[in-house]
Amino acid sequence: MTTPNQSGWRPTLTLDRRAGGTTTTGNKALMLEEPLIFEIGNCETAGVDLPEPSGTKDRLGGFARKEQIGLPGLSEPETVRHYTRLSRQNYAIDLGLFPLGSCTMKHNPRLNEKIARMPGFADVHPLQPVDTVQGALGVINELAQWLIKLTGMHGVAMTPKAGAHGELCGILCIRAALEAKGDAREVILVPESAHGTNPATAAFAGYRVENIPATPAGRVDVAALKARLGPDVAGVMITNPNTCGLFEPDLKEISDAVHAAGGYVYCDGANFNAIVGRVRPGDLGVDAMHINLHKTFSTPHGGGGPGSGPVVLSEALCPYGPLPFSELHADGTLSLVEEETAGERHPHSFGRMSAFHGQMGMFTRALAYILSHGSDGLRQVAGDAVLNANYVLRACEDVLDAPFASSGPCMHEALFSDKGFAEGMTTLDLAKGMIDEGYHPMTMYFPLVVHGAMLVEPTETESKAGLDQFIAALRSLAERARAGDESLKVAPIHAPRRRLDETLAARKPVLAWHEPSPAAGIPTLSEQGGS
Amino acid sequence: MRYLPLTDTDREAMLGVIGAPTIDALFTDVPSDLYLDGPIDGLPLHASEMAVEKHMRHLSKKNLAAADAAFFLGAGAYRHHVPATVDHLIQRGEFLTAYTPYQPEIAQGTLQMLFEFQTQVAKLYGCAVANASMYDGSTACWEAVAMAGRVTKKKRVVLSGALHPHYAETVKTMARFTEDEIADALPSLTPQPDNAGLIARIDEQTSCVVVQYPDILGRIPDLAELAEAAHAKGALLIAVNTEPVALGAIKSPGEQGADIVVGEGQSIGVGLQFGGPYLGLFAVRDPKHVRQMPGRLCGETVDAEGKRGFVLTLSTREQHIRREKATSNICTNSGLCALAFSIHLTLLGEKGLRALAAENHRLACIAADRLAKVPGAKVLNDTFFNEFTVLLPKDAREIVRALAHDSVLAGVSLGRLFPTVDALSGGLVVAVTETTTEEDIETLGNALEEVLA
C-alpha cells in the first residue's frame, strides 16, 4: 500500500477504465473526436464582424436569393478549435518521413511561405497594367531562366497548373507542331512503367494510346519501341527516371529514333529531383518535359494541391507554347505576350489553357527554394536523394524482395515487392503496419510491372539517424509479413481510425452532409430562419 | 545547404553500406559524356536565408500591391478581406505539408475538411454533389464542357458571348483536340444579357450551353429561361460563376435548373496572388451524373469499429485506375485553397455571407451612381452584383494605363480581354468589394473626370 502524497495522488490506484477503453465524450486525451461544422454550427453565428444592414434598393433584377442556403457559421474561437482538432488527425511531412515513391514529399521551408505572402506577390491582380507588376513578371522570368538552364532546353511554358496539366500542355505542343506541318498522326506510345496520367493525357488530347512493354530489368524495351515507330506515331511519353526507380540509359538513343521517325519525345519530369544538376534532359533529346515544382523545388502539397507544372520545350516546340508568356527585353523590362500581342510575337501558339498566368504563389516559393540551394545545392539535392534511396534499398534487400536491385543503383526511390510474404499477407498489411510505427506508408501497388509493389522515396531532407529508425521499422514489418503475423491484418490500431470500409463508400456514395431527422427541441439548419 | 541534413561523415558511412566509392558512382546509368560533374555555369551558388529574403523583397517591391492603390479590378479575380484566422490555420503543418489523403486512417483531417467543403459548395451552388476542387475556374469550365459531351454524346458547344474570354479561350484550345465544335459569339453591349440570341443558337446537336452568372460585363442572366431552352433540345446548361460572394445575394444556379455549375472560388479565402493558385469549384445538380464527373471525391463511410470516417471514393473514374478511359487526366486538386475557402466560409456562415454580399452590392451601387455622373461615361448595366461595365468615349486601355501612374487601378478594360474587337474598346469593367472605401470611389470618379476632360 502506497502512502498518498500531499496532493492525494496515489500512483498505484487501479484505473477506472470503462469497458473497451471508451470515454463519455469519444475523446481520448489528446486524440480528439470532432463533429462536422454542420453539426456544431448554425445559421445565426458568424466569426467575422459584419456591416450593418443597408436597406438600400437592390439592382439584382429579381434574382435576389430568398431561400436559405444552409451554411453553418462558427465563431472565431470555435473555428480555430475545429480546424486545429482536424489538423491533428493528419499525418504530414512536418511530423515525419513520408516515403511516397514518385510523389516526393520533402521538407517545406517556411522562408518560402513568408516570401509568398509579401504583399507585392500575394496582393496583386493578374490583370493589372504590366507596368505595375514588373516584380511578379521578374519572378516568372527568373524562375524560367533557372528551369531552362537546369534542363538544357530552349524555352518554358509557365502556365500549367499541375503535373498532369503540364503533360497536356506538352502533348498539345506536339500536336500543334505536327499540325503546322500538315502531319496528322494518331498514336502516342506509352511504356508500361509510365505514370497513370500519361495515357489519360494522351487520350484527352485526342490520341490513341499504345503500350510499350518493360524489360525484365525494369526499363523500356528499346527494341519493341523502335519496332513500333512509324508515320502514325506522334510521339513517346517516357518517364525518366522511370517509375521502377531506374534511370533510362538509352533515352538519347530512343529520342534519336523517334525524331528520325518524325515524332517527338515527351518526358514525364515528375522525378526530376533525382537528376537535377547531374544531367540535362535537353541533352538526352527530350522535346517537352513538365517539372512538378512542388516536388523538385518543394512547395507544399497542402493535402492534395495546388501543384504547378511548367513545361520546358525544345527549340522545335517552343513556337507552339501556350499564352500568356513573359518576354524579357534588352532594356531589362518585362512584357506579357497575351492574345493582344501574340499575333506579332508568338503567332503559332496553340492558345490559352487556363485563365491568367499560372501558379504564381508556387513560383515565388520555388524560386526562393532554388536560390537558397543554388546550382551547387541543387546538384547535392539529387546526390543526397539518390544516396538515401540506395541506402534504404541495400539495408532492406535481405528481408524485402528488391526486383531490380541487380539492375544497378536505383535513383531517388527504392522498389520492393511482396515476394516472400507468408500466404495471405499483402503489401497493404505491411503498409498499414507502417502507420502504427508512426510513418506514412510508402507508395503501394505502383508501378504495375511489379507484384505487390512498394515504392519508397526517402528524399534528401531525411537524416541518417531518421533513416536508420525507418529502416529498423521496415525490416521488422517485413519479417512479420514473412512470418505471417496475423496482427498485421488488423493494423492500424493506433491511428485516429481503424481500416475504413472503402467498398461501402463506393457502393453507397455519401458525398455531402444531409440533415438527419430533427430531434425534438434542437433547431436544425432549415428550421432556423434565413435572413 | 541548410535543408540537407546529411553530413560528409554520414555520406561516407552510407556509401560504405551501399558499396559505392562516391555519390557520382550512383549515377553510372547516365551516359558519361552527358553527366555534369560540377555546378552549371552561369547559375549562382547557394544563398543564406537573409540574402534570399532580401532579393525576393526587392522583386516584391516592384509591384503595385492592391492595398496601396484605389483598386477596382475584377473580371474573374476579386479582392476581399480574408480574416487572419484563415491564413493562420492553413499554415498548420499538418494541413500545409500533408499529401493527398490516400491513407485515410491518418488523413481524416484533410478528408473531413473536404467532405465539409463539398457540402458547402453543393449548398452554395444549389446542387446535389460537388467534388473536392479543380485547378481553377477556367479549367473547371473546360472539364464541364468535356463532361457534357460524355453525358449527351453530342459535340456542339454553345458559348455565351458574355463568358469570360479566358474561359472561352481555354475551352476552344482544348476542343481543338477533342473535335468538339464551338459556337461562340461576342458580348453585346446591352443593359441586359442577350438570352434570346443565345437560345437561338441552341439546336439538336448541342451538348451544352455555357453561360456566366453574373456575366463578364457584370449583368445577371435569367438562368431558368436558358435551362428550359437547353433542356428542350436535349442539351445541358453549364453555369459559370467567377464571384462566389455573389451567391450570398442572388439565387443559386442549381435551383434555376443549371445541370453543371462550375466556378472560381478564389474570392473566398484565397486572395489575388497574381492569378494563382486559385480554386476550381465543380458541382452537378443531378446525383446520377456523379460517375461522369472529373476530379476527386470524398465520401463518408465507417471504420472497422463502426466509427464514422471519410475516404476518397469513386476513384474508378480517375486516371490512375482507368488510364486512357478516365473521365479526365486531372490528377490533383487545390486542397489547400479548398481548406482556405472552407474556413473562410465557416467563419462567415449563412449570416456572414449574406451580410458580406449585401455590403458588396451596396458599395457597387454607390460606385455605379458616382461613375454615371462622370461626363462622357455611361453605366451599361441594368443588373449587377459587385461588378459593372462603364462605357467610356475613348480606349479604356489607355485610361487604365494612365490612371495606374497615380495609383488608381481603375478596372479591367474590355480591350485587354477582347483585343480584336474595336467596338468593345471603350468598355471598362469595374469591380467593388467590401475592401473598397467610399473615398476610393470618389478618387476613381475624380480621376476619370480629369482624364476625360
Coordinates of C-alpha atoms in Angstrom, one line a residue, chain A residues 26 28 33-39 42-48 50-52 54 56-76 79-80 82-84 86-95 98 100 103 105 107-140 142 145-146 149-150 161-162 164-165 167-168 172 175-176 179 190-192 194-197 199-201 203-206 209 211 219 246-249 252 274-275 277-280 283-284 300-307 336 338-340 349-365 367-369 371-377 379-384 386-388 390-391 394-395 407-411 431-432 435 439-442 444 448 460-464 467 492 495-502 504-515 525 530-531, chain B residues 1-6 9-15 17-19 23-31 34-50 52-53 55-68 71 73-79 83 85 87-126 128-130 135-136 138-139 142-143 146 150 164-167 169-171 173-174 176-179 192 213 220-223 247-253 255-256 264 271-278 290-291 296-305 307-314 319-320 323-337 339 342-356 358-359 361-362 364-366 368-369 382-385 397 400-401 404-405 409 411-412 415-417 419-420:
Chain A
G26 CA -15.4 9.8 -27.5
K28 CA -9.1 10.0 -25.7
E33 CA -13.1 13.5 -32.0
E34 CA -14.6 16.4 -33.9
P35 CA -18.1 16.7 -35.3
L36 CA -18.9 18.3 -38.7
I37 CA -19.4 22.0 -39.0
F38 CA -23.0 21.2 -40.0
E39 CA -23.5 19.5 -36.6
N42 CA -25.8 27.3 -37.1
C43 CA -27.1 30.0 -39.4
E44 CA -27.1 32.7 -36.8
T45 CA -23.4 32.6 -35.8
A46 CA -20.7 34.4 -37.7
G47 CA -17.0 34.5 -36.8
V48 CA -16.5 37.9 -38.6
L50 CA -20.5 42.3 -40.1
P51 CA -21.5 45.6 -41.6
E52 CA -24.9 47.0 -40.6
S54 CA -28.0 48.8 -45.5
T56 CA -31.0 50.2 -50.0
K57 CA -32.9 49.0 -53.0
D58 CA -31.1 46.3 -54.8
R59 CA -30.2 46.1 -58.5
L60 CA -30.3 42.3 -58.7
G61 CA -33.1 42.3 -61.2
G62 CA -35.4 39.9 -59.5
F63 CA -32.7 37.3 -58.8
A64 CA -32.3 38.1 -55.1
R65 CA -31.8 34.9 -53.1
K66 CA -34.7 34.2 -50.8
E67 CA -34.3 30.6 -49.7
Q68 CA -31.9 29.7 -47.0
I69 CA -28.5 28.4 -48.3
G70 CA -27.9 26.2 -45.3
L71 CA -24.4 27.3 -44.5
P72 CA -23.4 26.9 -40.8
G73 CA -21.3 29.5 -39.1
L74 CA -18.9 29.2 -36.2
S75 CA -17.5 31.9 -34.0
E76 CA -13.7 32.6 -34.4
T79 CA -13.4 27.8 -35.9
V80 CA -9.9 27.8 -34.6
H82 CA -12.5 22.9 -35.1
Y83 CA -9.7 23.1 -37.7
T84 CA -6.9 22.7 -35.2
L86 CA -9.0 18.3 -37.5
S87 CA -5.4 19.0 -38.3
R88 CA -4.3 16.6 -35.6
Q89 CA -6.0 13.7 -37.5
N90 CA -3.4 14.2 -40.3
Y91 CA 0.0 12.8 -41.0
A92 CA 2.3 15.4 -42.6
I93 CA 5.9 15.9 -43.6
D94 CA 6.3 18.2 -40.6
L95 CA 5.6 15.1 -38.4
F98 CA 6.7 10.5 -45.9
L100 CA 5.9 8.1 -51.0
C103 CA 5.2 11.6 -55.0
M105 CA 7.4 14.6 -50.0
H107 CA 10.8 19.4 -46.1
N108 CA 8.9 22.6 -46.9
P109 CA 11.0 25.6 -45.9
R110 CA 9.0 28.3 -44.1
L111 CA 11.0 31.1 -45.7
N112 CA 9.2 30.3 -48.9
E113 CA 5.8 30.7 -47.1
K114 CA 6.9 34.1 -45.8
I115 CA 8.0 35.3 -49.2
A116 CA 4.8 34.1 -51.0
R117 CA 2.9 36.3 -48.5
M118 CA 4.7 39.5 -49.3
P119 CA 2.1 42.0 -50.4
G120 CA 3.8 42.6 -53.7
F121 CA 3.2 39.0 -54.6
A122 CA 0.1 38.0 -52.6
D123 CA -2.0 41.1 -53.2
V124 CA -1.6 41.7 -56.9
H125 CA -4.2 41.2 -59.5
P126 CA -3.4 39.2 -62.7
L127 CA -4.8 41.8 -65.0
Q128 CA -3.1 44.9 -63.5
P129 CA -1.3 47.1 -66.0
V130 CA 2.0 45.4 -66.9
D131 CA 4.0 48.5 -65.6
T132 CA 2.7 47.8 -62.1
V133 CA 3.7 44.1 -62.0
Q134 CA 7.3 44.1 -63.1
G135 CA 8.4 42.3 -59.9
A136 CA 5.9 39.5 -60.5
L137 CA 7.0 39.1 -64.1
G138 CA 10.5 39.2 -62.7
V139 CA 9.9 36.2 -60.6
I140 CA 8.4 34.3 -63.6
E142 CA 14.0 34.4 -63.2
Q145 CA 15.8 31.1 -66.7
W146 CA 16.7 28.6 -64.0
K149 CA 19.4 26.2 -67.8
L150 CA 18.9 23.3 -65.4
K161 CA -1.3 24.3 -63.0
A162 CA -0.1 20.8 -62.1
A164 CA -0.9 16.4 -65.4
H165 CA -1.8 19.8 -66.8
E167 CA 1.6 16.8 -69.6
L168 CA -1.4 18.0 -71.5
L172 CA -0.7 19.9 -77.2
R175 CA 0.1 18.1 -81.7
A176 CA 0.3 21.8 -82.8
E179 CA -0.5 20.1 -87.4
V190 CA 3.5 5.0 -73.5
P191 CA 5.8 2.5 -71.8
E192 CA 4.2 0.2 -69.1
A194 CA 4.7 5.4 -67.1
H195 CA 2.6 7.4 -64.7
G196 CA -1.2 6.7 -64.9
T197 CA -1.7 10.2 -66.0
P199 CA -2.2 7.6 -71.1
A200 CA -5.1 9.7 -69.8
T201 CA -3.4 12.8 -71.1
A203 CA -6.3 10.2 -74.8
F204 CA -7.7 13.5 -73.6
A205 CA -5.6 15.2 -76.3
G206 CA -7.3 13.0 -78.9
V209 CA -2.5 5.1 -76.7
N211 CA 1.7 0.5 -74.5
R219 CA 13.5 -0.4 -68.3
L246 CA 15.8 3.5 -62.5
F247 CA 17.4 5.8 -65.0
E248 CA 16.7 5.1 -68.6
P249 CA 20.2 5.0 -70.0
K252 CA 19.2 9.5 -76.1
A274 CA 16.7 12.7 -58.9
I275 CA 18.8 14.1 -61.7
G277 CA 22.2 19.3 -61.7
R278 CA 23.5 15.9 -62.8
V279 CA 22.2 15.6 -66.4
R280 CA 20.1 17.9 -68.6
D283 CA 21.0 16.7 -73.8
L284 CA 19.0 13.5 -73.9
P300 CA 3.8 22.3 -50.0
H301 CA 1.3 19.6 -51.1
G302 CA -1.4 21.1 -49.0
G303 CA -3.4 17.8 -48.6
G304 CA -3.6 17.3 -52.4
G305 CA -2.7 20.5 -54.1
P306 CA -2.2 23.0 -55.5
G307 CA 0.6 21.8 -57.8
L336 CA 3.5 39.8 -71.3
E338 CA -1.2 37.7 -74.4
E339 CA -3.9 37.4 -77.1
E340 CA -3.4 41.1 -77.8
S349 CA 0.8 29.4 -80.0
F350 CA -1.8 26.7 -79.5
G351 CA -3.7 29.2 -77.3
R352 CA -4.6 29.5 -73.7
M353 CA -5.0 26.5 -71.4
S354 CA -6.3 28.4 -68.4
A355 CA -7.1 31.9 -67.2
F356 CA -4.2 34.1 -66.0
H357 CA -0.5 33.4 -65.7
G358 CA -0.1 30.1 -63.8
Q359 CA 0.6 29.3 -60.1
M360 CA 2.4 32.5 -59.1
G361 CA 2.2 31.6 -55.5
M362 CA 4.2 28.4 -56.3
F363 CA 6.6 30.3 -58.5
T364 CA 7.7 32.5 -55.6
R365 CA 8.2 29.5 -53.3
L367 CA 12.3 30.4 -56.8
A368 CA 13.1 31.0 -53.1
Y369 CA 14.0 27.3 -52.8
L371 CA 18.1 30.5 -54.8
S372 CA 18.6 29.0 -51.3
H373 CA 20.1 25.9 -52.7
G374 CA 21.9 27.5 -55.7
S375 CA 23.3 25.4 -58.5
D376 CA 25.7 23.6 -56.1
G377 CA 23.0 22.8 -53.6
R379 CA 23.3 19.1 -57.5
Q380 CA 23.7 18.0 -53.9
V381 CA 19.9 17.5 -53.7
A382 CA 19.9 14.9 -56.4
G383 CA 23.0 13.3 -54.9
D384 CA 21.6 13.0 -51.4
V386 CA 19.8 9.1 -54.6
L387 CA 22.2 8.2 -51.8
N388 CA 19.3 7.9 -49.3
N390 CA 20.2 3.4 -52.3
Y391 CA 20.9 3.2 -48.5
R394 CA 20.7 -2.0 -49.6
A395 CA 19.7 -2.0 -45.9
S407 CA 19.9 -3.6 -62.4
G408 CA 22.3 -1.0 -61.0
P409 CA 21.9 1.8 -58.5
C410 CA 18.4 3.0 -58.0
M411 CA 17.7 6.7 -58.4
A431 CA 1.7 -0.5 -45.3
K432 CA -1.0 -0.3 -42.6
I435 CA 1.1 3.6 -39.7
Y439 CA 5.1 6.5 -40.6
H440 CA 3.1 7.3 -43.6
P441 CA 3.1 4.2 -45.8
M442 CA 5.1 4.1 -49.0
M444 CA 1.7 0.7 -52.8
L448 CA 2.1 -2.1 -62.0
E460 CA 17.2 14.3 -49.5
T461 CA 15.8 16.0 -46.5
E462 CA 16.0 13.0 -44.2
S463 CA 18.9 12.5 -41.8
K464 CA 20.9 9.3 -41.5
L467 CA 16.6 6.7 -42.0
P492 CA -3.5 0.2 -37.9
A495 CA -4.4 5.7 -35.8
P496 CA -7.4 8.0 -35.3
R497 CA -9.4 5.5 -37.4
R498 CA -9.1 1.7 -37.9
R499 CA -9.3 0.4 -41.5
L500 CA -12.0 2.2 -43.4
D501 CA -14.7 0.5 -45.5
E502 CA -13.8 1.8 -48.9
L504 CA -19.2 0.8 -48.7
A505 CA -18.1 4.3 -49.7
A506 CA -18.1 3.4 -53.4
R507 CA -21.3 1.3 -53.3
K508 CA -23.4 3.7 -51.4
P509 CA -21.8 7.1 -52.1
V510 CA -22.5 9.7 -49.4
L511 CA -20.7 12.7 -50.9
A512 CA -22.4 15.5 -48.9
W513 CA -23.8 16.0 -45.4
H514 CA -27.5 15.6 -45.2
E515 CA -29.6 16.7 -42.4
L525 CA -30.4 24.4 -40.1
G530 CA -32.8 32.7 -43.1
S531 CA -32.3 36.4 -43.4
Chain B
M1 CA 22.6 23.8 -47.7
R2 CA 20.6 24.2 -44.6
Y3 CA 17.8 21.9 -45.9
L4 CA 20.2 18.9 -46.3
P5 CA 20.7 17.0 -43.0
L6 CA 23.5 14.6 -44.1
T9 CA 30.6 11.6 -42.3
D10 CA 27.1 10.3 -42.8
R11 CA 27.6 10.2 -46.5
E12 CA 30.8 8.2 -46.2
A13 CA 29.2 5.7 -43.8
M14 CA 26.2 5.3 -46.1
L15 CA 28.3 4.8 -49.2
V17 CA 26.8 0.2 -46.7
I18 CA 25.9 0.6 -50.3
G19 CA 29.4 -0.4 -51.5
I23 CA 27.9 9.7 -54.9
D24 CA 28.9 10.2 -58.5
A25 CA 29.2 6.4 -58.8
L26 CA 25.5 6.1 -58.1
F27 CA 24.8 7.8 -61.5
T28 CA 26.6 5.3 -63.6
D29 CA 23.5 4.8 -65.8
V30 CA 23.7 8.4 -67.0
P31 CA 25.8 8.4 -70.2
L34 CA 26.4 13.9 -70.7
Y35 CA 27.0 13.7 -66.9
L36 CA 27.6 17.1 -65.3
D37 CA 30.5 16.9 -62.9
G38 CA 30.0 20.3 -61.3
P39 CA 27.6 23.2 -60.8
I40 CA 26.1 24.5 -64.0
D41 CA 27.9 27.6 -65.4
G42 CA 26.1 30.9 -65.3
L43 CA 23.9 30.0 -62.3
P44 CA 24.6 31.3 -58.8
L45 CA 25.6 29.2 -55.8
H46 CA 23.6 28.7 -52.6
A47 CA 22.5 31.8 -50.6
S48 CA 21.6 32.4 -47.0
E49 CA 18.0 32.9 -45.7
M50 CA 18.7 36.6 -45.3
V52 CA 17.2 35.2 -50.4
E53 CA 14.6 37.1 -48.5
H55 CA 16.3 39.5 -53.1
M56 CA 12.7 38.5 -53.1
R57 CA 11.6 41.6 -51.2
H58 CA 13.3 43.7 -53.8
L59 CA 11.3 42.0 -56.6
S60 CA 8.1 42.2 -54.5
K61 CA 8.6 46.0 -54.1
K62 CA 8.5 46.4 -57.9
N63 CA 4.8 45.5 -57.9
L64 CA 2.0 47.9 -57.0
A65 CA 0.0 46.0 -54.3
A66 CA -3.8 46.4 -54.4
A67 CA -3.7 47.7 -50.8
D68 CA -1.5 50.6 -52.0
F71 CA -8.4 49.3 -56.6
L73 CA -10.1 45.1 -60.8
G74 CA -12.3 42.0 -61.1
A75 CA -13.0 40.0 -64.2
G76 CA -12.5 36.7 -62.6
A77 CA -10.3 37.6 -59.6
Y78 CA -11.6 39.6 -56.7
R79 CA -10.0 41.3 -53.7
P83 CA -9.7 37.0 -41.8
T85 CA -7.6 33.1 -38.8
D87 CA -4.1 32.1 -43.1
H88 CA -3.1 31.0 -39.6
L89 CA -5.0 27.8 -39.8
I90 CA -3.9 26.8 -43.3
Q91 CA -0.2 27.2 -42.2
R92 CA -0.6 24.5 -39.6
G93 CA 2.0 22.0 -40.8
E94 CA -0.5 19.1 -40.6
F95 CA -2.6 20.7 -43.3
L96 CA 0.1 22.6 -45.2
T97 CA 2.6 19.7 -45.6
A98 CA 0.2 16.7 -45.8
Y99 CA -0.1 14.7 -49.0
T100 CA -3.3 13.6 -50.9
P101 CA -5.3 11.6 -48.4
Y102 CA -4.7 8.2 -50.0
Q103 CA -4.2 6.7 -46.5
P104 CA -7.5 7.6 -44.9
E105 CA -6.7 6.3 -41.4
I106 CA -4.1 9.1 -40.9
A107 CA -5.7 11.7 -43.2
Q108 CA -9.0 12.2 -41.5
G109 CA -8.3 15.9 -41.0
T110 CA -8.0 16.6 -44.7
L111 CA -10.8 14.2 -45.6
Q112 CA -13.3 15.6 -43.2
M113 CA -12.5 19.1 -44.4
L114 CA -13.0 18.0 -48.0
F115 CA -16.4 16.4 -47.1
E116 CA -17.4 19.7 -45.4
F117 CA -16.1 21.7 -48.4
Q118 CA -18.0 19.6 -50.9
T119 CA -21.2 20.1 -48.9
Q120 CA -20.6 23.9 -48.6
V121 CA -20.1 24.2 -52.4
A122 CA -23.1 22.0 -53.2
K123 CA -25.3 24.2 -51.0
L124 CA -23.9 27.4 -52.4
Y125 CA -24.5 26.2 -55.9
G126 CA -27.8 24.6 -55.3
A128 CA -26.6 17.7 -55.2
V129 CA -22.8 16.9 -55.3
A130 CA -19.6 18.9 -55.6
Y135 CA -7.2 23.7 -60.6
D136 CA -9.3 26.9 -61.2
S138 CA -11.3 28.2 -66.3
T139 CA -10.2 24.6 -66.3
W142 CA -13.4 23.1 -69.8
E143 CA -14.0 20.0 -67.8
A146 CA -16.0 17.7 -71.7
R150 CA -19.8 12.4 -72.3
H164 CA -15.1 35.3 -69.5
P165 CA -12.9 35.3 -72.7
H166 CA -10.1 33.5 -70.9
Y167 CA -12.6 30.7 -70.1
E169 CA -10.2 30.6 -75.0
T170 CA -9.5 27.7 -72.6
V171 CA -12.5 25.7 -73.9
T173 CA -8.0 25.4 -77.0
M174 CA -9.0 22.1 -75.6
R176 CA -9.4 21.7 -81.0
F177 CA -8.1 18.4 -79.9
T178 CA -11.3 16.7 -78.9
E179 CA -13.2 17.7 -82.1
Q192 CA -29.4 43.0 -70.2
Y213 CA -23.6 34.2 -63.9
I220 CA -27.2 38.8 -64.2
P221 CA -28.7 36.5 -66.8
D222 CA -32.0 34.6 -66.3
L223 CA -30.8 31.0 -66.0
L247 CA -24.2 33.7 -54.4
G248 CA -24.9 35.2 -51.0
A249 CA -27.2 37.7 -52.7
I250 CA -28.5 36.0 -55.8
K251 CA -30.3 32.7 -56.5
S252 CA -28.1 29.6 -56.9
P253 CA -27.6 28.3 -60.5
E255 CA -32.2 26.0 -58.2
Q256 CA -32.7 27.7 -61.6
E264 CA -13.7 30.2 -59.4
G271 CA -6.5 36.0 -52.3
L272 CA -5.3 37.5 -55.6
Q273 CA -1.8 36.1 -55.9
F274 CA -1.3 37.4 -59.4
G275 CA -3.5 34.7 -60.9
G276 CA -2.8 31.5 -58.9
P277 CA -3.1 29.2 -57.3
Y278 CA -6.8 29.5 -57.4
V290 CA -21.6 11.8 -60.4
R291 CA -19.9 9.0 -62.3
R296 CA -11.5 13.7 -56.7
L297 CA -14.5 13.0 -54.4
C298 CA -14.5 12.4 -50.7
G299 CA -17.2 10.2 -49.2
E300 CA -18.5 9.1 -45.9
T301 CA -18.0 5.5 -44.6
V302 CA -17.3 3.6 -41.4
D303 CA -14.1 2.1 -40.0
A304 CA -13.6 -1.5 -38.6
E305 CA -15.0 -0.3 -35.3
K307 CA -16.9 4.8 -36.3
R308 CA -17.7 7.4 -39.0
G309 CA -14.8 8.2 -41.2
F310 CA -14.1 9.6 -44.7
V311 CA -12.2 8.3 -47.7
L312 CA -11.5 9.3 -51.3
T313 CA -14.1 7.4 -53.3
L314 CA -15.4 6.5 -56.8
Q319 CA -6.6 8.4 -64.4
H320 CA -4.6 6.2 -62.0
R323 CA -5.7 5.2 -67.6
E324 CA -6.8 6.2 -71.1
K325 CA -10.5 5.7 -70.3
A326 CA -10.6 8.1 -67.3
T327 CA -13.1 10.9 -67.1
S328 CA -10.2 13.4 -67.0
N329 CA -6.5 13.5 -66.8
I330 CA -6.7 15.7 -63.7
C331 CA -4.5 14.2 -61.0
T332 CA -4.6 16.8 -58.2
N333 CA -7.0 19.2 -56.6
S334 CA -6.5 22.6 -54.9
G335 CA -6.6 21.1 -51.4
L336 CA -5.0 23.9 -49.5
C337 CA -7.1 26.5 -51.4
L339 CA -9.3 24.5 -47.0
S342 CA -14.0 26.2 -46.3
I343 CA -12.5 28.0 -43.2
H344 CA -13.5 31.5 -44.5
L345 CA -17.0 30.3 -45.4
T346 CA -17.3 28.7 -41.9
L347 CA -16.3 32.0 -40.3
L348 CA -18.9 33.8 -42.4
G349 CA -21.7 31.2 -42.2
E350 CA -25.1 31.9 -43.7
K351 CA -25.4 35.2 -41.9
G352 CA -22.0 36.5 -42.7
L353 CA -22.0 35.6 -46.4
R354 CA -25.4 37.3 -46.8
A355 CA -24.1 40.4 -45.0
L356 CA -20.9 40.4 -47.0
A358 CA -25.1 42.9 -49.2
E359 CA -22.2 45.2 -48.4
H361 CA -23.7 45.2 -53.6
R362 CA -24.3 48.4 -51.6
A364 CA -21.2 48.8 -56.0
C365 CA -24.4 50.7 -56.3
I366 CA -22.7 53.8 -54.8
A368 CA -22.2 52.9 -60.3
D369 CA -24.1 56.1 -59.3
D382 CA -29.5 47.3 -65.6
T383 CA -28.5 44.5 -63.2
F384 CA -25.3 43.7 -61.4
F385 CA -23.9 42.3 -58.2
R397 CA -6.8 50.5 -72.1
V400 CA -6.3 52.3 -67.3
R401 CA -2.6 52.7 -68.0
A404 CA -2.2 53.5 -62.8
H405 CA 0.6 56.1 -62.7
L409 CA -6.2 50.8 -60.7
G411 CA -10.7 48.2 -63.6
V412 CA -10.2 45.8 -66.4
G415 CA -9.8 45.9 -74.9
R416 CA -7.4 43.8 -72.8
L417 CA -10.0 40.9 -72.7
P419 CA -8.2 42.8 -78.1
T420 CA -9.6 42.2 -81.6

